[in-house]
Coordinates of C-alpha atoms and ligand atoms in Angstrom, one line a residue:
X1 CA -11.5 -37.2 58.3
X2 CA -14.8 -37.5 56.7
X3 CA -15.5 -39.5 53.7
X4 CA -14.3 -37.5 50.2
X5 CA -17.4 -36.5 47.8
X6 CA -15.2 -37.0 44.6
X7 CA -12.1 -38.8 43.8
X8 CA -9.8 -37.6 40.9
X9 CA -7.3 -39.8 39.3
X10 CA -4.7 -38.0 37.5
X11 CA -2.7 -34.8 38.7
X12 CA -0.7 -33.8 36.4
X13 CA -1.8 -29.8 35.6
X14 CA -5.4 -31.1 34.0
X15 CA -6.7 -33.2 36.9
X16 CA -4.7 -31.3 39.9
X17 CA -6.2 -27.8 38.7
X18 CA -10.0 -29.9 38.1
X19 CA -9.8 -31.0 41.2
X20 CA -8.5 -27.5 43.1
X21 CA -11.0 -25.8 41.4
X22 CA -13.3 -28.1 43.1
X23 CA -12.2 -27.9 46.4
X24 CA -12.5 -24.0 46.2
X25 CA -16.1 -25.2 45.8
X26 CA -16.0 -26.5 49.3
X27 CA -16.3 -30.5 47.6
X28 CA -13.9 -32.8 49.3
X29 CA -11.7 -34.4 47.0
X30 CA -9.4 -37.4 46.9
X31 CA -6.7 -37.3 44.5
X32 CA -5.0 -40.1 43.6
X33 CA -2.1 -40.9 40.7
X34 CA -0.4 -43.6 39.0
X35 CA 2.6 -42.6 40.8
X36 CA 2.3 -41.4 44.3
X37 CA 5.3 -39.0 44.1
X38 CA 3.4 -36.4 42.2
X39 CA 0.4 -36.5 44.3
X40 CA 2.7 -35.9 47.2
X41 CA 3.9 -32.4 44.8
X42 CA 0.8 -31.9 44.5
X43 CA -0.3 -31.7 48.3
X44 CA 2.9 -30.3 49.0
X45 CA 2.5 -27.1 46.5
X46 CA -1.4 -26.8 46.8
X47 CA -2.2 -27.0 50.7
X48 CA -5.5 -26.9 50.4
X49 CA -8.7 -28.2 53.6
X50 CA -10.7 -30.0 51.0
X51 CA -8.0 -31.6 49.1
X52 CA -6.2 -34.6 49.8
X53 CA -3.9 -37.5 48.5
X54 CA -4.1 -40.8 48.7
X55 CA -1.2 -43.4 47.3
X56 CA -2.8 -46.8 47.6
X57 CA -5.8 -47.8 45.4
X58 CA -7.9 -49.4 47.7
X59 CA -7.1 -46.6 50.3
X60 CA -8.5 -44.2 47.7
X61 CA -11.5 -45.8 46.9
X62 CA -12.4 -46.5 50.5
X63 CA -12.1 -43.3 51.3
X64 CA -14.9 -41.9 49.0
X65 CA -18.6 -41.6 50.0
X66 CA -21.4 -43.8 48.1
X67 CA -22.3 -44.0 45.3
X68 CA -18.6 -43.2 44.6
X69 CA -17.8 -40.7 42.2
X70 CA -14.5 -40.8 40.2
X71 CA -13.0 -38.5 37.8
X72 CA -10.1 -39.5 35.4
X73 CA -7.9 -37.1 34.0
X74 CA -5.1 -39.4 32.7
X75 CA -4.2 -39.4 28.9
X76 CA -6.5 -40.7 26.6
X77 CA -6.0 -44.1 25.1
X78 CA -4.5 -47.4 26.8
X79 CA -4.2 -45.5 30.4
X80 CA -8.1 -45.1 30.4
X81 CA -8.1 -48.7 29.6
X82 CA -5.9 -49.7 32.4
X83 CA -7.2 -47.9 35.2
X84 CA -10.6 -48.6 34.4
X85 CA -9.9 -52.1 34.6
X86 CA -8.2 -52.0 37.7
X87 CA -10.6 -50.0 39.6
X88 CA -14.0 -51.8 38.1
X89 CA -13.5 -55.1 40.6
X90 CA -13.1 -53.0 43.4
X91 CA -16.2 -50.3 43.1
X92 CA -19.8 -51.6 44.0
X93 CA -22.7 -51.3 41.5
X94 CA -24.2 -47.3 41.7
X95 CA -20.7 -46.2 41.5
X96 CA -19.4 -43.5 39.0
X97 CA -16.1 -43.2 36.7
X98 CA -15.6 -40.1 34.4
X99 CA -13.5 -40.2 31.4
X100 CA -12.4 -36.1 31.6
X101 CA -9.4 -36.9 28.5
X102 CA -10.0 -35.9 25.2
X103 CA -10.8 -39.9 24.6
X104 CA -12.2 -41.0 21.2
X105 CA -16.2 -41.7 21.7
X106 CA -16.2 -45.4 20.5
X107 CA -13.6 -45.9 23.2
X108 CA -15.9 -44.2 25.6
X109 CA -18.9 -46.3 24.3
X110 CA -17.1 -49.7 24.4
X111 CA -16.1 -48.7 28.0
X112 CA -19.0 -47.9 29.1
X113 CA -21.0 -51.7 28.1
X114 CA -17.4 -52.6 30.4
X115 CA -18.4 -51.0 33.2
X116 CA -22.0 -51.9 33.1
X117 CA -21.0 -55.5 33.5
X118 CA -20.2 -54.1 36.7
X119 CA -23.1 -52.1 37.4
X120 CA -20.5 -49.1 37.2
X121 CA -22.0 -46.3 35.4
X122 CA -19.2 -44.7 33.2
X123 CA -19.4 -41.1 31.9
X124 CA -17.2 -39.4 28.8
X125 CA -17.0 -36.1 30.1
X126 CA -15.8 -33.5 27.5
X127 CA -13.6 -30.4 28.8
X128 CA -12.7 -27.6 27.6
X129 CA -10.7 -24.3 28.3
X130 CA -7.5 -25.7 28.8
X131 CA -5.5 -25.7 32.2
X132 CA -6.9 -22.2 33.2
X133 CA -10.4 -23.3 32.4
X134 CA -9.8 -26.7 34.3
X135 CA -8.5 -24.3 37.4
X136 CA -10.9 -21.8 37.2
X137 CA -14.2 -22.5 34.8
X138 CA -14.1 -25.4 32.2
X139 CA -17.0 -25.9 29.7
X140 CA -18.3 -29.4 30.4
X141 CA -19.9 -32.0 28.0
X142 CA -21.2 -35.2 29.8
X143 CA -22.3 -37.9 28.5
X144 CA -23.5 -41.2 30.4
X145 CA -26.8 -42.7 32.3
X146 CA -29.2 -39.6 32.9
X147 CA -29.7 -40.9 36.3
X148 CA -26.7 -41.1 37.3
X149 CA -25.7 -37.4 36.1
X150 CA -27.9 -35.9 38.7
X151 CA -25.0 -37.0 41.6
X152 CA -22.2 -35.5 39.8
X153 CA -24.5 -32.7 38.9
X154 CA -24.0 -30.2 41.7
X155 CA -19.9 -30.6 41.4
X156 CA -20.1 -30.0 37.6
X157 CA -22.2 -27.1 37.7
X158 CA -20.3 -25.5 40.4
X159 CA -16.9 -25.6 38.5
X160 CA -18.1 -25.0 35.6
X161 CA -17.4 -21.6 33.7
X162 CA -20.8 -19.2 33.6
X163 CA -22.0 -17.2 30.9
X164 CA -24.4 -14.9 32.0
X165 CA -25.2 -16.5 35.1
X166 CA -25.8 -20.1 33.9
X167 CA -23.5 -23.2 34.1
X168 CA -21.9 -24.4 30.8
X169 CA -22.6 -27.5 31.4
X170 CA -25.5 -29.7 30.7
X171 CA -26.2 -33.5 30.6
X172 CA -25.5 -34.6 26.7
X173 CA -27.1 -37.8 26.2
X174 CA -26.0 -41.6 26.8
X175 CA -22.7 -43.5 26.5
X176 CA -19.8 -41.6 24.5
X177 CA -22.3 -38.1 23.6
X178 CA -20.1 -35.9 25.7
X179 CA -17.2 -37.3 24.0
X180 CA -18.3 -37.2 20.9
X181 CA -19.6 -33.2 21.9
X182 CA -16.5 -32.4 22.5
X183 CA -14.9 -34.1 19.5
X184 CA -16.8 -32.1 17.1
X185 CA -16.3 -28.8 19.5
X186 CA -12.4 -29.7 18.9
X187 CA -13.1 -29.8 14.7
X188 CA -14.9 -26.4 15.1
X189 CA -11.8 -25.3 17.0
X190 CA -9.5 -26.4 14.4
X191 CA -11.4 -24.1 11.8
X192 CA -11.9 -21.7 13.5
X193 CA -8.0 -21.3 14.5
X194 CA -7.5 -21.9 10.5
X195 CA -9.7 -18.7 9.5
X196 CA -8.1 -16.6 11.8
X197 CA -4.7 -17.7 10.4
X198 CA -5.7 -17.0 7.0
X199 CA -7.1 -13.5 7.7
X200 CA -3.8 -12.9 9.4
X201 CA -1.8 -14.2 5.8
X202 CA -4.4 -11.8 4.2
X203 CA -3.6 -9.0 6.0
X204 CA 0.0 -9.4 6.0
X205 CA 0.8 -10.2 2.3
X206 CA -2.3 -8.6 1.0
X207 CA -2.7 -6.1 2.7
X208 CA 1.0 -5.1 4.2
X209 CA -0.2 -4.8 7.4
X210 CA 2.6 -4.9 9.9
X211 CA 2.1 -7.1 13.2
X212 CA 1.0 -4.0 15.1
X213 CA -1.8 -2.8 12.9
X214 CA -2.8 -7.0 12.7
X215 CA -3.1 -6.6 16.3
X216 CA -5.3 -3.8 17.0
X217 CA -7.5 -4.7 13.5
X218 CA -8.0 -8.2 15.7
X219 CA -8.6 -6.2 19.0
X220 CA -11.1 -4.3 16.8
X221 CA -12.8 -7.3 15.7
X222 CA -13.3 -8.5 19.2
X223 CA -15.3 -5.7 20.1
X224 CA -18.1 -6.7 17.4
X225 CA -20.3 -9.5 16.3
X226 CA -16.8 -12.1 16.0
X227 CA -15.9 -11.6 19.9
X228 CA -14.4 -14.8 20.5
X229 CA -11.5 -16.4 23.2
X230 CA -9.4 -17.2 19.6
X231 CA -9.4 -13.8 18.0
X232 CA -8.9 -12.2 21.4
X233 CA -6.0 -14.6 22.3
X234 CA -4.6 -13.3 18.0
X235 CA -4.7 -9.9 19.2
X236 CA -2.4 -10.4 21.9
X237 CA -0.5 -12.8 19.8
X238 CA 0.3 -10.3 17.2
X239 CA 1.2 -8.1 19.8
X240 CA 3.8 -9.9 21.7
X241 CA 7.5 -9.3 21.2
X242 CA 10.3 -11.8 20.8
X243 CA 11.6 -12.2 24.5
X244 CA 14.6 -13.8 22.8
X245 CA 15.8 -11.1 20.0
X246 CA 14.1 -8.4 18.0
X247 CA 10.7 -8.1 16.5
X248 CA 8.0 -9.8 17.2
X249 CA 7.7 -13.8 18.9
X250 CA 4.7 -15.2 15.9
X251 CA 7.2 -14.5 13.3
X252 CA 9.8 -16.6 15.0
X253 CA 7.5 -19.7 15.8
X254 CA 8.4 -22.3 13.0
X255 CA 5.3 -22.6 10.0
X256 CA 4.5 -26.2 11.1
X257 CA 1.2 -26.8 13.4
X258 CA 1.0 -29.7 15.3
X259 CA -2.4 -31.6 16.2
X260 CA -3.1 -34.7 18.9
X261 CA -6.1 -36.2 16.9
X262 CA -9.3 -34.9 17.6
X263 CA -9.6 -32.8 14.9
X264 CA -9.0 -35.3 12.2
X265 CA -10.8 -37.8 14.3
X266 CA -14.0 -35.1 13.7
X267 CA -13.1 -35.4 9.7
X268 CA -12.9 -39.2 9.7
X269 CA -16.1 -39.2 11.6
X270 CA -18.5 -37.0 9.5
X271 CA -17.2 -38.8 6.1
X272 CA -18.6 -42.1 7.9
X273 CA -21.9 -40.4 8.3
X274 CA -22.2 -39.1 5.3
X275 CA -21.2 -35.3 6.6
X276 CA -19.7 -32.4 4.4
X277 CA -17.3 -31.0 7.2
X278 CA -15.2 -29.3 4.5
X279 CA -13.7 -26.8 6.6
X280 CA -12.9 -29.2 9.2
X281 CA -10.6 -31.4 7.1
X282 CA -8.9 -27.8 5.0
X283 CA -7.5 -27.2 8.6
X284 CA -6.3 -30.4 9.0
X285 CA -5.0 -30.4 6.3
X286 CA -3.8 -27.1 6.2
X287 CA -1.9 -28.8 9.1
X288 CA -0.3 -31.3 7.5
X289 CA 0.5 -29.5 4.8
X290 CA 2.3 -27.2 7.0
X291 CA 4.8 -29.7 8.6
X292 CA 6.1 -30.7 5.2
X293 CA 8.4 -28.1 5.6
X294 CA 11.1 -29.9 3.1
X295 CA 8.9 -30.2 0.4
X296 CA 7.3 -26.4 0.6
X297 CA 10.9 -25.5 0.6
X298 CA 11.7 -27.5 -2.6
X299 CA 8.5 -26.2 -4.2
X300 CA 8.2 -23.0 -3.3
X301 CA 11.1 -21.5 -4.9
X302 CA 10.0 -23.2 -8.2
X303 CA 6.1 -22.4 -8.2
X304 CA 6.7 -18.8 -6.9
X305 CA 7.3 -17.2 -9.9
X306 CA 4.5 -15.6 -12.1
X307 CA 2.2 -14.6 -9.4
X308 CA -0.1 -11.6 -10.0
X309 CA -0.5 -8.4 -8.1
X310 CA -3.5 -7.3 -6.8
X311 CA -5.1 -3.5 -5.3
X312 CA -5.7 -4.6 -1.9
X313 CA -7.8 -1.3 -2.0
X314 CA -9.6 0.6 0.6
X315 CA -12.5 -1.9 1.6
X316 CA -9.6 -4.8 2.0
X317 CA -10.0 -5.2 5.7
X318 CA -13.3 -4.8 6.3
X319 CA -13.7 -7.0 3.3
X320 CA -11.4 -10.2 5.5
X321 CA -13.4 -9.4 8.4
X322 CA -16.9 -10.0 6.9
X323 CA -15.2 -13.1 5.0
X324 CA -13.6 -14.3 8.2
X325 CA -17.7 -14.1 10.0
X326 CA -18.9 -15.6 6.8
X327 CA -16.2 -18.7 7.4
X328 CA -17.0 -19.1 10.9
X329 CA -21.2 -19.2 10.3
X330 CA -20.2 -22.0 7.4
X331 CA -17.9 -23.6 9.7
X332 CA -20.2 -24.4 12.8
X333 CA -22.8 -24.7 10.5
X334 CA -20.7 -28.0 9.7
X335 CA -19.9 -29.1 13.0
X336 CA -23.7 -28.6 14.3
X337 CA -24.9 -30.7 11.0
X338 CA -22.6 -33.3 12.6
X339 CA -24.1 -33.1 15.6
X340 CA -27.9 -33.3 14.1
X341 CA -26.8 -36.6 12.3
X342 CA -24.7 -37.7 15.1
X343 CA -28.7 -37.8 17.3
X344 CA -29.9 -40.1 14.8
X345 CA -27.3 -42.6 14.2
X346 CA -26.2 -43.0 17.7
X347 CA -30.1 -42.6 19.0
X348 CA -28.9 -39.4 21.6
X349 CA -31.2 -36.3 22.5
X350 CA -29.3 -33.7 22.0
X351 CA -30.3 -30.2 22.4
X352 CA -28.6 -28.4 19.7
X353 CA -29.4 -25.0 21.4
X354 CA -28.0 -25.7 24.8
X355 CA -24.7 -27.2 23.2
X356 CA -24.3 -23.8 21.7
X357 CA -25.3 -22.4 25.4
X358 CA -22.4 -24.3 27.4
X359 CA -19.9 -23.1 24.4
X360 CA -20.3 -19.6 25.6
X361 CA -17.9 -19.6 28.3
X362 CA -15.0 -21.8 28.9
X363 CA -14.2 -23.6 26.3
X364 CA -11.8 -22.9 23.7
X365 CA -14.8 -21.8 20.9
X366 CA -16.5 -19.5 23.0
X367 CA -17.9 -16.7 20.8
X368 CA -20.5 -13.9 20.8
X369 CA -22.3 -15.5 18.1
X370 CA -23.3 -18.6 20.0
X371 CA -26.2 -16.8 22.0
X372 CA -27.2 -16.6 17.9
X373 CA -26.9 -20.2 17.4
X374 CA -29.1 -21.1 20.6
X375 CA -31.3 -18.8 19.4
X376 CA -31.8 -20.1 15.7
X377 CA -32.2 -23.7 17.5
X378 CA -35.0 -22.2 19.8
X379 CA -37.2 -21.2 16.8
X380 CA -36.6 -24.5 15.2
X381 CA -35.1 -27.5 17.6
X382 CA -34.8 -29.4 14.3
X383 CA -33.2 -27.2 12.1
X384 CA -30.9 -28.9 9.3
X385 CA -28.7 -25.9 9.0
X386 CA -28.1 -23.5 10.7
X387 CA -27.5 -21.3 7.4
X388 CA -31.3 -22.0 6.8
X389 CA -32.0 -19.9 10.3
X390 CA -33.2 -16.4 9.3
X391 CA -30.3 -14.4 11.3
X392 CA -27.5 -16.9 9.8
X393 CA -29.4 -16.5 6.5
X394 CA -29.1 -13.1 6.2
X395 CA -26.0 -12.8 7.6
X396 CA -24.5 -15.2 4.9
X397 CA -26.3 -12.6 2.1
X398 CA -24.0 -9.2 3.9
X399 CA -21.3 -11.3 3.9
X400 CA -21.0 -13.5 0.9
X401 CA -19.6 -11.0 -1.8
X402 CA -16.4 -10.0 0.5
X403 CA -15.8 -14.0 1.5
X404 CA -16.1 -14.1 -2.5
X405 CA -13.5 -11.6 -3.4
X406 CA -11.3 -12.2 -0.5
X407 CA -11.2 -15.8 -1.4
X408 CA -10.6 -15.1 -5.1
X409 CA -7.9 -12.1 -4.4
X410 CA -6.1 -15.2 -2.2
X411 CA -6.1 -17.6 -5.2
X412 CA -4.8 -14.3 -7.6
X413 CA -1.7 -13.9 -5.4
X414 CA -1.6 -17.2 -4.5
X415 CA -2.4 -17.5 -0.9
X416 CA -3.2 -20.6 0.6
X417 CA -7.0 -19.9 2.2
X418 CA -8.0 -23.7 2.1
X419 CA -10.4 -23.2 4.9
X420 CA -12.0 -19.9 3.5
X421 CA -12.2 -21.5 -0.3
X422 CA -14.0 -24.5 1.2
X423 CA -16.8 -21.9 2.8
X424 CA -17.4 -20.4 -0.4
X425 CA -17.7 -23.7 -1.5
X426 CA -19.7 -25.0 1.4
X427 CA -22.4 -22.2 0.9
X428 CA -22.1 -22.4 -3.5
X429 CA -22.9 -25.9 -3.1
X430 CA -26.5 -25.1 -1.2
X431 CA -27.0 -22.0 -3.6
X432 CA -26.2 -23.1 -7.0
X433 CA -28.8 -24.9 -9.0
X434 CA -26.7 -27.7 -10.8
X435 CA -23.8 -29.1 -8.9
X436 CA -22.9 -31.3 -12.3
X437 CA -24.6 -34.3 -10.2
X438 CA -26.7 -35.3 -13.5
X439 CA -23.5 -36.1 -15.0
X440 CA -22.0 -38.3 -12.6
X441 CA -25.2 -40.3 -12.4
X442 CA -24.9 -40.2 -16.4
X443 CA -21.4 -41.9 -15.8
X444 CA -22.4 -44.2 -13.6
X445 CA -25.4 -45.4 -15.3
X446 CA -23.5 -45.6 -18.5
X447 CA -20.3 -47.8 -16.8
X448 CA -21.9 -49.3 -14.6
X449 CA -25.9 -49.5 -14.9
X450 CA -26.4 -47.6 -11.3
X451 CA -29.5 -46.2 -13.3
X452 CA -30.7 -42.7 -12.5
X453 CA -33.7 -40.9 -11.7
X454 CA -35.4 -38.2 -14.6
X455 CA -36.7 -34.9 -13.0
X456 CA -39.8 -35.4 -15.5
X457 CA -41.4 -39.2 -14.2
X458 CA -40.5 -41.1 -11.6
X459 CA -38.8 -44.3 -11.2
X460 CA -35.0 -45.5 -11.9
X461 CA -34.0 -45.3 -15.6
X462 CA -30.9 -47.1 -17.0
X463 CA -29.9 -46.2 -20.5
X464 CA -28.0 -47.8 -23.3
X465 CA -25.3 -45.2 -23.4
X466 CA -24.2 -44.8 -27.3
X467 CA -20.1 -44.7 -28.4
X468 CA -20.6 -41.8 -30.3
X469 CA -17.3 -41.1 -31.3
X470 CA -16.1 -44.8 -32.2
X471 CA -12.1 -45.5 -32.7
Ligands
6PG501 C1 -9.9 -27.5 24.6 C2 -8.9 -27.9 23.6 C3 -8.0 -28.9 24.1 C4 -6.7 -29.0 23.5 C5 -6.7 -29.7 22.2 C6 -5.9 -29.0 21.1 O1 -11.1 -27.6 24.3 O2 -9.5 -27.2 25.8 O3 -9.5 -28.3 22.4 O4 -8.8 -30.1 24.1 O5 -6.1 -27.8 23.4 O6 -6.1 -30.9 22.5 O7 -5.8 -29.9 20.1 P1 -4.6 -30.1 19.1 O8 -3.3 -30.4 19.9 O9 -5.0 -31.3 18.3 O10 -4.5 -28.8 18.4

């Protein structure tokens, strides 16, 4: 047996199906876990020439061509931490390890001054497209020493999904970029999921739609300008019936999302740099909200009362479908002003446009649109958003009054559209004159002396505020 090209740590259904799909691509692979017995399932249920399992460190390590290559796809966190640590004293200097987890980026940054102690280069490697896209096309986001990348280069862009030909995968930038990528790619996910779930309350207790007519309106929609892996995977949501009873299997899934992190990790994040990912945090929040499932009981029967009727009229579904494009332009209009602050504070090149490119295909936020998004960057590499782009521009103008009315009809009949109220909020923000700033600064010059600036001279004022009404 020759020497392996890769090595890949990790095979539970991530890391076996990464490391199948890239022995299909003729790579020879060494696979290796924690605990032996489920490589040996592994090897026993995927027979496969270019694959094969190791169940001794060392052994594993030896058997790999240099400069070693090794992939991780163990759970994020301490395990990272642990094998990393254990395999560092035993690679040589040259040698590769890729973080393929969802890991936090400051992990993946921290890690990677570890392993250059070592002369190891260490990548964060964002995927995407769950186990079928691991198995059959992921999008990939690496991040680590440019160098470096050109080794692993040939593997990645062989297993990687393809839209229209190309790879969707492209070199980041340094140190914990691809995570961080990915992170943000994993906020956009989270709104995106949120609009579609809104539309879907819309239609159903605004509109009366039943399940079916949801279903095909979705399919509908996929055919157009919001063709995306999420509205396609609602159409055939909507459509699926309850293998265990009656009706249909959405309306017997309990009203409570659950989320591992990355999502609020993308909130956290843009609030430290200074970020306005609105939309990002309603559908975390929108999460959370949703698992107090107690309280909204306790609640709901009180606050229900009172609740106005609206005329869902005859433009009502078009009218959600224009508001739900509107949401999505605001929403990765966010997550790529992340990005564009993200280059400058943590000093990495990133290329806008080709991020958009590699989300194509793949990953979970793959949309028609995106080809839209690499396009605006194209005209203008340095764009500060992306609603400021001519298409996106004028796209937010068709769209605006139905995100407007949808949104207000919502708050009439009280439907919760957090995600949908923060776009029009997002975009009234940029488009309104006065945002009622003056009178903060007015506050906090007059309790504090913070001082202000005047729009008619220039230079910082502070005033002596008067009590005018005294007692
Ligand atoms: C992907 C997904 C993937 C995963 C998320 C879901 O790009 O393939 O984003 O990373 O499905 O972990 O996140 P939540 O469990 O937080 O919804």
């Amino acid at each position: 047996m020759g020497k392996m090209n890769i090595g890949m740590v990790g095979m539970a259904v991530m890391g076996s199906n990464l490391a199948l799909n890239m022995a299909d691509h003729g790579f020879d692979v060494a696979c290796y876990n924690y605990t032996p017995d489920l490589t040996e399932k592994v090897m026993k249920e995927h027979p496969h020439e270019h694959m094969h399992g190791f169940y001794g460190l060392q052994e594993f390590v030896d058997s790999l061509e240099k400069p070693r290559m090794i992939m991780f796809m163990i759970m994020a966190g301490s395990p990272v931490d642990y094998m990393l640590e254990k395999l560092l004293p035993i690679l040589e200097p040259g040698d590769m390890v890729m973080d393929g987890g969802n890991s936090f980026f400051e992990d993946t940054r921290r890690r990677h001054e570890l392993a250059a102690k070592y002369g190891v280069h260490f990548f964060g490697v964002g995927i995407s497209g769950g186990e079928k896209g691991a198995r059959l096309g992921p999008c990939i986001m690496p991040g680590g020493n440019r160098e470096a990348y050109e080794y692993v280069r040939p593997v990645f862009e062989a297993i990687a999904a393809k839209a229209a030909g190309e790879p969707c995968c492209t070199y980041i930038g340094g140190d914990g970029a691809g995570h961080y990528v990915k992170m943000v790619h994993n906020g956009i996910e989270y709104a995106d999921m949120q609009l579609i779930a809104e539309s879907s309350l819309l239609m159903k207790y605004a509109g009366g739609m039943s399940n079916q007519q949801m279903s095909e309106a979705f399919y509908e929609w996929n055919q157009g300008e919001l063709k995306s892996f999420l509205i396609g995977i609602t159409a055939d949501i909507f459509a699926e019936r309850d293998d265990m009873g009656d009706g249909w299997l959405v309306d017997m899934i309990v009203d409570s999302a659950g989320q591992k992190g990355t999502g609020r990790w993308t909130s956290i994040q843009a609030m430290k740099q200074g970020v306005n990912t609105s939309m990002i945090t309603a559908a975390c929040n929108a999460r959370v909200m949703s698992n107090l499932l107690e309280e909204r009981a306790a609640l709901g029967e009180s606050l229900a009362a009172g609740l106005n009727t609206v005329d869902a009229g005859e433009d009502f579904l078009e009218d959600v479908r224009r508001s739900l494009y509107a949401g999505k332009i605001a929403a990765y209009a966010q997550g790529f002003a992340l990005y564009r602050s993200a280059a400058e504070v943590y000093g990495w090149q990133l290329d806008f446009g080709r991020i958009a490119a590699i989300f194509r295909a793949g990953c979970i936020i793959q949309a028609e649109f995106l080809n839209k998004i690499t396009e605006a960057y194209n005209r203008q590499p340095q764009l500060a958003n992306l609603m400021l782009d001519e298409f996106f521009l004028g796209k937010i103008k068709e769209n605006l009054a139905s995100l407007r009315r949808v949104t207000a009809m919502a708050i009439t009949l009280g439907i919760p559209v957090p995600a949908l109220a923060n776009a029009v909020q997002y975009i009234d923000s940029f488009r309104a004159g006065q945002l009622g700033a003056n009178v903060i600064q007015a506050q906090r010059d007059y309790f504090g002396a913070h001082t202000f600036q005047r729009k008619d001279r220039a230079g910082s004022f502070h005033h002596q505020w008067q009590e005018h009404y005294k007692g």
